Amino acid sequence: GAGVSQSPSNKVTEKGKDVELRCDPISGHTALYWYRQSLGQGLEFLIYFQGNSAPDKSGLPSDRFSAERTGGSVSTLTIQRTQQEDSAVYLCASSLDYGGLAKNIQYFGAGTRLSVL
Amino acid sequence: DAKTTQPPSMDCAEGRAANLPCNHSTISGNEYVYWYRQIHSQGPQYIIHGLKNNETNEMASLIITEDRKSSTLILPHATLRDTAVYYCIVRSDSSYKLIFGSGTRLLVRP
C-alpha cells in the first residue's frame, strides 16, 4: 500500500517568507509525527499528533513554527518568516496507536528539503 | 529514554553478514530496542524492534543480551543496497518520540 507522502519534495524560499509543508500519512494511522534533520545533524523531534490534537509540541524550535492536522489525516507544518537556520530536511512519520506506545512502529516519508536563501 | 552508543562507522564485504553493535547500559525494563536505517537522501526505514527476546524478520535479526545492556543487529547477507546509516534507538511506552543518535555508517564493499 501507499506509504507516507510528503510534498513538496524540495522547497527553495527567501529569508522572511512563509512556507507550508504537507504530510499525507498512511491510511488508517492515527498518530503523526514531524521531525527535522539539519545538514550533518541527527533527526530531532518537532511535534506529535494523536488524531487532530497535538499532545506534544515540545520540539517546535520557536513560535514561528506551527502545525495542524485536519480530519485525522493530512498535516501541514508552517514556518513563518523563515530564517537561514531553518534550512533542513523536514520528515513526517505516521503510526498506528496500540495500547503501548513503544510498539507503535513509525513509518517515515521521504521528507521535504527546505532551503532558505 | 536510555542513551545508546554505536560505533561511528563499519564496513563489510558484499554477501557476508554485517553485525552492528549497540550499547544501552541504562536501559530500563519497559524500554524497547528499535533499529532504523537511513539510506542517502531517503527517510528513515524501520528494520526491527525487540524487548528482551531475540527477533528475526525478513530484513534482519536482533540479538539482545540477557542483561539487555547491549544488542546486535545482524544483516545476514549484506548487499550494496544495505549501505546506510543504522540507528539503534531505545524507546519507552511513555515516549512518543524517537531519539536518534549519530548511528553507524555501514559501507558494504563489492
PDB file of C-alpha atoms in Angstrom:
ATOM      1  CA  GLY A   1       0.000   0.000   0.000  1.00  0.00           C
ATOM      2  CA  ALA A   2       0.932   3.670  -0.179  1.00  0.00           C
ATOM      3  CA  GLY A   3       3.456   4.962   2.305  1.00  0.00           C
ATOM      4  CA  VAL A   4       3.780   8.370   3.933  1.00  0.00           C
ATOM      5  CA  SER A   5       3.719  11.060   1.274  1.00  0.00           C
ATOM      6  CA  GLN A   6       5.295  14.479   1.689  1.00  0.00           C
ATOM      7  CA  SER A   7       5.130  17.497  -0.565  1.00  0.00           C
ATOM      8  CA  PRO A   8       6.880  19.332  -1.962  1.00  0.00           C
ATOM      9  CA  SER A   9       9.999  17.184  -2.111  1.00  0.00           C
ATOM     10  CA  ASN A  10      12.118  20.316  -2.420  1.00  0.00           C
ATOM     11  CA  LYS A  11      11.346  23.915  -1.490  1.00  0.00           C
ATOM     12  CA  VAL A  12      13.566  26.934  -2.011  1.00  0.00           C
ATOM     13  CA  THR A  13      12.435  30.151  -0.389  1.00  0.00           C
ATOM     14  CA  GLU A  14      13.762  33.554   0.503  1.00  0.00           C
ATOM     15  CA  LYS A  15      14.510  34.587   4.041  1.00  0.00           C
ATOM     16  CA  GLY A  16      11.421  36.120   5.647  1.00  0.00           C
ATOM     17  CA  LYS A  17       8.859  34.239   3.558  1.00  0.00           C
ATOM     18  CA  ASP A  18       6.354  31.768   4.992  1.00  0.00           C
ATOM     19  CA  VAL A  19       6.344  28.125   3.867  1.00  0.00           C
ATOM     20  CA  GLU A  20       3.892  25.248   4.227  1.00  0.00           C
ATOM     21  CA  LEU A  21       4.970  21.626   4.181  1.00  0.00           C
ATOM     22  CA  ARG A  22       2.413  18.867   3.729  1.00  0.00           C
ATOM     23  CA  CYS A  23       2.256  15.306   5.006  1.00  0.00           C
ATOM     24  CA  ASP A  24      -0.188  12.574   3.978  1.00  0.00           C
ATOM     25  CA  PRO A  25       0.096   9.715   6.472  1.00  0.00           C
ATOM     26  CA  ILE A  26      -0.531   6.049   5.783  1.00  0.00           C
ATOM     27  CA  SER A  27      -4.282   5.459   5.618  1.00  0.00           C
ATOM     28  CA  GLY A  28      -5.673   4.499   9.000  1.00  0.00           C
ATOM     29  CA  HIS A  29      -2.686   5.736  11.002  1.00  0.00           C
ATOM     30  CA  THR A  30      -3.963   7.849  13.875  1.00  0.00           C
ATOM     31  CA  ALA A  31      -0.574   9.090  15.095  1.00  0.00           C
ATOM     32  CA  LEU A  32       1.559  11.534  13.107  1.00  0.00           C
ATOM     33  CA  TYR A  33       4.987  12.965  13.878  1.00  0.00           C
ATOM     34  CA  TRP A  34       7.206  15.696  12.429  1.00  0.00           C
ATOM     35  CA  TYR A  35      10.996  15.584  12.680  1.00  0.00           C
ATOM     36  CA  ARG A  36      13.761  17.794  11.307  1.00  0.00           C
ATOM     37  CA  GLN A  37      17.209  16.801  10.056  1.00  0.00           C
ATOM     38  CA  SER A  38      19.708  19.613   9.586  1.00  0.00           C
ATOM     39  CA  LEU A  39      22.787  19.100   7.435  1.00  0.00           C
ATOM     40  CA  GLY A  40      25.202  16.808   9.225  1.00  0.00           C
ATOM     41  CA  GLN A  41      22.926  16.573  12.242  1.00  0.00           C
ATOM     42  CA  GLY A  42      20.727  13.844  13.620  1.00  0.00           C
ATOM     43  CA  LEU A  43      16.965  13.830  13.457  1.00  0.00           C
ATOM     44  CA  GLU A  44      15.203  15.970  16.028  1.00  0.00           C
ATOM     45  CA  PHE A  45      11.580  15.560  17.078  1.00  0.00           C
ATOM     46  CA  LEU A  46       9.272  18.505  16.466  1.00  0.00           C
ATOM     47  CA  ILE A  47       5.645  17.578  17.199  1.00  0.00           C
ATOM     48  CA  TYR A  48       3.299  14.612  17.704  1.00  0.00           C
ATOM     49  CA  PHE A  49      -0.364  14.391  16.731  1.00  0.00           C
ATOM     50  CA  GLN A  50      -2.909  11.928  18.062  1.00  0.00           C
ATOM     51  CA  GLY A  51      -5.878  12.400  15.788  1.00  0.00           C
ATOM     52  CA  ASN A  52      -6.252  16.152  15.304  1.00  0.00           C
ATOM     53  CA  SER A  53      -4.769  17.152  18.633  1.00  0.00           C
ATOM     54  CA  ALA A  54      -1.101  17.687  19.435  1.00  0.00           C
ATOM     55  CA  PRO A  55      -0.328  16.493  22.958  1.00  0.00           C
ATOM     56  CA  ASP A  56       3.393  17.035  22.459  1.00  0.00           C
ATOM     57  CA  LYS A  57       4.684  20.181  20.755  1.00  0.00           C
ATOM     58  CA  SER A  58       7.854  20.231  22.807  1.00  0.00           C
ATOM     59  CA  GLY A  59      10.204  20.044  19.857  1.00  0.00           C
ATOM     60  CA  LEU A  60       8.979  23.084  17.933  1.00  0.00           C
ATOM     61  CA  PRO A  61      12.053  25.366  17.965  1.00  0.00           C
ATOM     62  CA  SER A  62      10.240  28.711  18.080  1.00  0.00           C
ATOM     63  CA  ASP A  63       6.813  30.319  17.778  1.00  0.00           C
ATOM     64  CA  ARG A  64       7.467  30.751  14.056  1.00  0.00           C
ATOM     65  CA  PHE A  65       6.768  27.033  13.728  1.00  0.00           C
ATOM     66  CA  SER A  66       3.236  25.667  13.882  1.00  0.00           C
ATOM     67  CA  ALA A  67       1.465  22.552  12.699  1.00  0.00           C
ATOM     68  CA  GLU A  68      -2.080  21.409  12.294  1.00  0.00           C
ATOM     69  CA  ARG A  69      -3.848  18.240  11.321  1.00  0.00           C
ATOM     70  CA  THR A  70      -7.347  18.093   9.914  1.00  0.00           C
ATOM     71  CA  GLY A  71      -9.737  15.173   9.616  1.00  0.00           C
ATOM     72  CA  GLY A  72      -7.271  12.987  11.440  1.00  0.00           C
ATOM     73  CA  SER A  73      -5.297  12.671   8.242  1.00  0.00           C
ATOM     74  CA  VAL A  74      -3.293  15.335   6.391  1.00  0.00           C
ATOM     75  CA  SER A  75      -0.934  17.535   8.399  1.00  0.00           C
ATOM     76  CA  THR A  76       0.652  20.855   7.496  1.00  0.00           C
ATOM     77  CA  LEU A  77       3.810  22.246   9.085  1.00  0.00           C
ATOM     78  CA  THR A  78       4.054  26.014   8.686  1.00  0.00           C
ATOM     79  CA  ILE A  79       7.190  28.070   9.171  1.00  0.00           C
ATOM     80  CA  GLN A  80       6.645  31.816   9.286  1.00  0.00           C
ATOM     81  CA  ARG A  81       9.308  34.400   8.485  1.00  0.00           C
ATOM     82  CA  THR A  82      11.827  31.724   7.509  1.00  0.00           C
ATOM     83  CA  GLN A  83      15.443  32.091   8.564  1.00  0.00           C
ATOM     84  CA  GLN A  84      18.541  30.503   7.062  1.00  0.00           C
ATOM     85  CA  GLU A  85      18.891  28.232  10.087  1.00  0.00           C
ATOM     86  CA  ASP A  86      15.522  26.703   9.177  1.00  0.00           C
ATOM     87  CA  SER A  87      17.183  25.028   6.178  1.00  0.00           C
ATOM     88  CA  ALA A  88      16.864  21.296   6.747  1.00  0.00           C
ATOM     89  CA  VAL A  89      15.021  18.164   5.666  1.00  0.00           C
ATOM     90  CA  TYR A  90      11.623  18.005   7.329  1.00  0.00           C
ATOM     91  CA  LEU A  91      10.433  14.434   7.828  1.00  0.00           C
ATOM     92  CA  CYS A  92       6.977  13.185   8.634  1.00  0.00           C
ATOM     93  CA  ALA A  93       6.135   9.798  10.121  1.00  0.00           C
ATOM     94  CA  SER A  94       2.904   8.041  10.992  1.00  0.00           C
ATOM     95  CA  SER A  95       1.931   5.040  13.072  1.00  0.00           C
ATOM     96  CA  LEU A  96      -0.986   3.057  14.343  1.00  0.00           C
ATOM     97  CA  ASP A  97      -1.754   3.548  18.005  1.00  0.00           C
ATOM     98  CA  TYR A  98      -1.732   0.355  20.001  1.00  0.00           C
ATOM     99  CA  GLY A  99      -2.064   0.394  23.750  1.00  0.00           C
ATOM    100  CA  GLY A 100       1.685   0.517  24.261  1.00  0.00           C
ATOM    101  CA  LEU A 101       3.425   3.404  22.558  1.00  0.00           C
ATOM    102  CA  ALA A 102       6.698   1.567  22.212  1.00  0.00           C
ATOM    103  CA  LYS A 103       5.008  -0.979  19.973  1.00  0.00           C
ATOM    104  CA  ASN A 104       3.841   1.702  17.557  1.00  0.00           C
ATOM    105  CA  ILE A 105       6.184   1.496  14.604  1.00  0.00           C
ATOM    106  CA  GLN A 106       6.761   4.845  12.934  1.00  0.00           C
ATOM    107  CA  TYR A 107       6.959   4.843   9.150  1.00  0.00           C
ATOM    108  CA  PHE A 108       8.675   7.809   7.546  1.00  0.00           C
ATOM    109  CA  GLY A 109       8.154   9.729   4.347  1.00  0.00           C
ATOM    110  CA  ALA A 110      10.988  10.822   2.081  1.00  0.00           C
ATOM    111  CA  GLY A 111      10.985  14.329   3.516  1.00  0.00           C
ATOM    112  CA  THR A 112      10.869  17.885   2.231  1.00  0.00           C
ATOM    113  CA  ARG A 113      14.236  19.533   1.691  1.00  0.00           C
ATOM    114  CA  LEU A 114      13.862  23.207   2.618  1.00  0.00           C
ATOM    115  CA  SER A 115      16.478  25.702   1.540  1.00  0.00           C
ATOM    116  CA  VAL A 116      16.208  29.271   2.828  1.00  0.00           C
ATOM    117  CA  LEU A 117      18.308  31.711   0.834  1.00  0.00           C
TER     118      LEU A 117
ATOM    119  CA  ASP B   1      14.710   7.147  27.258  1.00  0.00           C
ATOM    120  CA  ALA B   2      18.058   5.409  27.652  1.00  0.00           C
ATOM    121  CA  LYS B   3      21.093   6.639  25.732  1.00  0.00           C
ATOM    122  CA  THR B   4      22.683   4.417  23.103  1.00  0.00           C
ATOM    123  CA  THR B   5      26.277   4.142  21.909  1.00  0.00           C
ATOM    124  CA  GLN B   6      27.210   2.898  18.442  1.00  0.00           C
ATOM    125  CA  PRO B   7      30.479   2.829  16.508  1.00  0.00           C
ATOM    126  CA  PRO B   8      30.558   5.699  14.001  1.00  0.00           C
ATOM    127  CA  SER B   9      31.391   3.518  11.027  1.00  0.00           C
ATOM    128  CA  MET B  10      31.803  -0.091   9.898  1.00  0.00           C
ATOM    129  CA  ASP B  11      32.294  -1.912   6.675  1.00  0.00           C
ATOM    130  CA  CYS B  12      31.717  -5.414   5.415  1.00  0.00           C
ATOM    131  CA  ALA B  13      32.027  -7.336   2.178  1.00  0.00           C
ATOM    132  CA  GLU B  14      29.020  -7.939  -0.005  1.00  0.00           C
ATOM    133  CA  GLY B  15      27.415 -11.286   0.727  1.00  0.00           C
ATOM    134  CA  ARG B  16      28.848 -11.504   4.222  1.00  0.00           C
ATOM    135  CA  ALA B  17      26.989 -10.910   7.446  1.00  0.00           C
ATOM    136  CA  ALA B  18      27.033  -7.405   8.884  1.00  0.00           C
ATOM    137  CA  ASN B  19      26.937  -7.290  12.676  1.00  0.00           C
ATOM    138  CA  LEU B  20      26.162  -3.850  14.074  1.00  0.00           C
ATOM    139  CA  PRO B  21      26.582  -3.432  17.837  1.00  0.00           C
ATOM    140  CA  CYS B  22      24.748  -1.074  20.171  1.00  0.00           C
ATOM    141  CA  ASN B  23      25.295  -0.385  23.859  1.00  0.00           C
ATOM    142  CA  HIS B  24      22.366   0.730  26.008  1.00  0.00           C
ATOM    143  CA  SER B  25      23.607   0.059  29.534  1.00  0.00           C
ATOM    144  CA  THR B  26      20.997   2.297  31.212  1.00  0.00           C
ATOM    145  CA  ILE B  27      18.001   0.633  29.563  1.00  0.00           C
ATOM    146  CA  SER B  28      15.072   0.020  31.880  1.00  0.00           C
ATOM    147  CA  GLY B  29      12.608  -2.837  31.970  1.00  0.00           C
ATOM    148  CA  ASN B  30       9.852  -1.276  29.880  1.00  0.00           C
ATOM    149  CA  GLU B  31      12.090   0.118  27.137  1.00  0.00           C
ATOM    150  CA  TYR B  32      12.254  -1.417  23.684  1.00  0.00           C
ATOM    151  CA  VAL B  33      15.252  -1.504  21.336  1.00  0.00           C
ATOM    152  CA  TYR B  34      14.453  -0.247  17.837  1.00  0.00           C
ATOM    153  CA  TRP B  35      16.629  -0.247  14.729  1.00  0.00           C
ATOM    154  CA  TYR B  36      16.119   2.085  11.801  1.00  0.00           C
ATOM    155  CA  ARG B  37      18.329   2.815   8.825  1.00  0.00           C
ATOM    156  CA  GLN B  38      18.606   5.815   6.545  1.00  0.00           C
ATOM    157  CA  ILE B  39      19.825   5.395   3.019  1.00  0.00           C
ATOM    158  CA  HIS B  40      21.224   8.563   1.487  1.00  0.00           C
ATOM    159  CA  SER B  41      18.539  11.176   0.721  1.00  0.00           C
ATOM    160  CA  GLN B  42      15.709   8.974   1.982  1.00  0.00           C
ATOM    161  CA  GLY B  43      13.643   8.962   5.153  1.00  0.00           C
ATOM    162  CA  PRO B  44      14.487   6.515   7.943  1.00  0.00           C
ATOM    163  CA  GLN B  45      13.308   2.972   7.353  1.00  0.00           C
ATOM    164  CA  TYR B  46      12.127   0.721  10.179  1.00  0.00           C
ATOM    165  CA  ILE B  47      14.069  -2.535  10.421  1.00  0.00           C
ATOM    166  CA  ILE B  48      13.189  -4.391  13.610  1.00  0.00           C
ATOM    167  CA  HIS B  49      12.495  -3.966  17.309  1.00  0.00           C
ATOM    168  CA  GLY B  50      12.501  -6.090  20.455  1.00  0.00           C
ATOM    169  CA  LEU B  51      12.092  -6.037  24.211  1.00  0.00           C
ATOM    170  CA  LYS B  52      14.092  -8.938  25.619  1.00  0.00           C
ATOM    171  CA  ASN B  53      13.837 -11.880  23.221  1.00  0.00           C
ATOM    172  CA  ASN B  54      15.809 -12.206  20.011  1.00  0.00           C
ATOM    173  CA  GLU B  55      13.781 -11.235  16.970  1.00  0.00           C
ATOM    174  CA  THR B  56      14.029 -12.042  13.264  1.00  0.00           C
ATOM    175  CA  ASN B  57      12.188 -10.752  10.258  1.00  0.00           C
ATOM    176  CA  GLU B  58      12.764 -10.664   6.520  1.00  0.00           C
ATOM    177  CA  MET B  59      15.290  -7.858   6.818  1.00  0.00           C
ATOM    178  CA  ALA B  60      17.431  -8.705   9.818  1.00  0.00           C
ATOM    179  CA  SER B  61      17.893 -10.383  13.181  1.00  0.00           C
ATOM    180  CA  LEU B  62      18.122  -8.626  16.526  1.00  0.00           C
ATOM    181  CA  ILE B  63      20.118 -10.238  19.298  1.00  0.00           C
ATOM    182  CA  ILE B  64      19.616  -8.720  22.773  1.00  0.00           C
ATOM    183  CA  THR B  65      21.924  -9.789  25.597  1.00  0.00           C
ATOM    184  CA  GLU B  66      20.374 -11.375  28.656  1.00  0.00           C
ATOM    185  CA  ASP B  67      21.060  -8.308  30.798  1.00  0.00           C
ATOM    186  CA  ARG B  68      19.631  -6.137  27.961  1.00  0.00           C
ATOM    187  CA  LYS B  69      22.561  -3.754  28.175  1.00  0.00           C
ATOM    188  CA  SER B  70      23.577  -4.293  24.575  1.00  0.00           C
ATOM    189  CA  SER B  71      22.240  -5.621  21.306  1.00  0.00           C
ATOM    190  CA  THR B  72      23.435  -6.550  17.829  1.00  0.00           C
ATOM    191  CA  LEU B  73      21.661  -6.063  14.541  1.00  0.00           C
ATOM    192  CA  ILE B  74      22.578  -8.754  12.034  1.00  0.00           C
ATOM    193  CA  LEU B  75      22.125  -8.399   8.280  1.00  0.00           C
ATOM    194  CA  PRO B  76      22.777 -11.999   7.245  1.00  0.00           C
ATOM    195  CA  HIS B  77      23.859 -11.423   3.645  1.00  0.00           C
ATOM    196  CA  ALA B  78      24.715  -7.769   3.127  1.00  0.00           C
ATOM    197  CA  THR B  79      24.203  -6.239  -0.324  1.00  0.00           C
ATOM    198  CA  LEU B  80      25.397  -2.936  -1.751  1.00  0.00           C
ATOM    199  CA  ARG B  81      21.874  -1.573  -1.156  1.00  0.00           C
ATOM    200  CA  ASP B  82      22.387  -2.052   2.578  1.00  0.00           C
ATOM    201  CA  THR B  83      24.916   0.795   2.643  1.00  0.00           C
ATOM    202  CA  ALA B  84      23.261   3.289   5.005  1.00  0.00           C
ATOM    203  CA  VAL B  85      23.373   4.881   8.444  1.00  0.00           C
ATOM    204  CA  TYR B  86      21.941   2.491  11.029  1.00  0.00           C
ATOM    205  CA  TYR B  87      20.330   3.890  14.173  1.00  0.00           C
ATOM    206  CA  CYS B  88      19.804   1.993  17.410  1.00  0.00           C
ATOM    207  CA  ILE B  89      17.085   3.652  19.496  1.00  0.00           C
ATOM    208  CA  VAL B  90      15.714   2.861  22.939  1.00  0.00           C
ATOM    209  CA  ARG B  91      12.133   3.895  23.492  1.00  0.00           C
ATOM    210  CA  SER B  92       9.732   3.558  26.411  1.00  0.00           C
ATOM    211  CA  ASP B  93       5.956   3.305  26.464  1.00  0.00           C
ATOM    212  CA  SER B  94       5.763   6.841  27.850  1.00  0.00           C
ATOM    213  CA  SER B  95       7.639   8.404  24.955  1.00  0.00           C
ATOM    214  CA  TYR B  96       6.055   9.462  21.676  1.00  0.00           C
ATOM    215  CA  LYS B  97       9.280  10.429  20.066  1.00  0.00           C
ATOM    216  CA  LEU B  98      12.190   8.524  18.571  1.00  0.00           C
ATOM    217  CA  ILE B  99      15.510   9.957  19.717  1.00  0.00           C
ATOM    218  CA  PHE B 100      18.095   9.444  17.008  1.00  0.00           C
ATOM    219  CA  GLY B 101      21.789   9.473  17.868  1.00  0.00           C
ATOM    220  CA  SER B 102      24.645   9.599  15.398  1.00  0.00           C
ATOM    221  CA  GLY B 103      24.205   5.999  14.239  1.00  0.00           C
ATOM    222  CA  THR B 104      26.672   3.702  12.487  1.00  0.00           C
ATOM    223  CA  ARG B 105      27.549   4.385   8.896  1.00  0.00           C
ATOM    224  CA  LEU B 106      27.754   0.950   7.246  1.00  0.00           C
ATOM    225  CA  LEU B 107      29.602   0.639   3.970  1.00  0.00           C
ATOM    226  CA  VAL B 108      29.097  -2.604   2.066  1.00  0.00           C
ATOM    227  CA  ARG B 109      32.077  -3.228  -0.231  1.00  0.00           C
ATOM    228  CA  PRO B 110      31.772  -5.067  -3.560  1.00  0.00           C
TER     229      PRO B 110
END
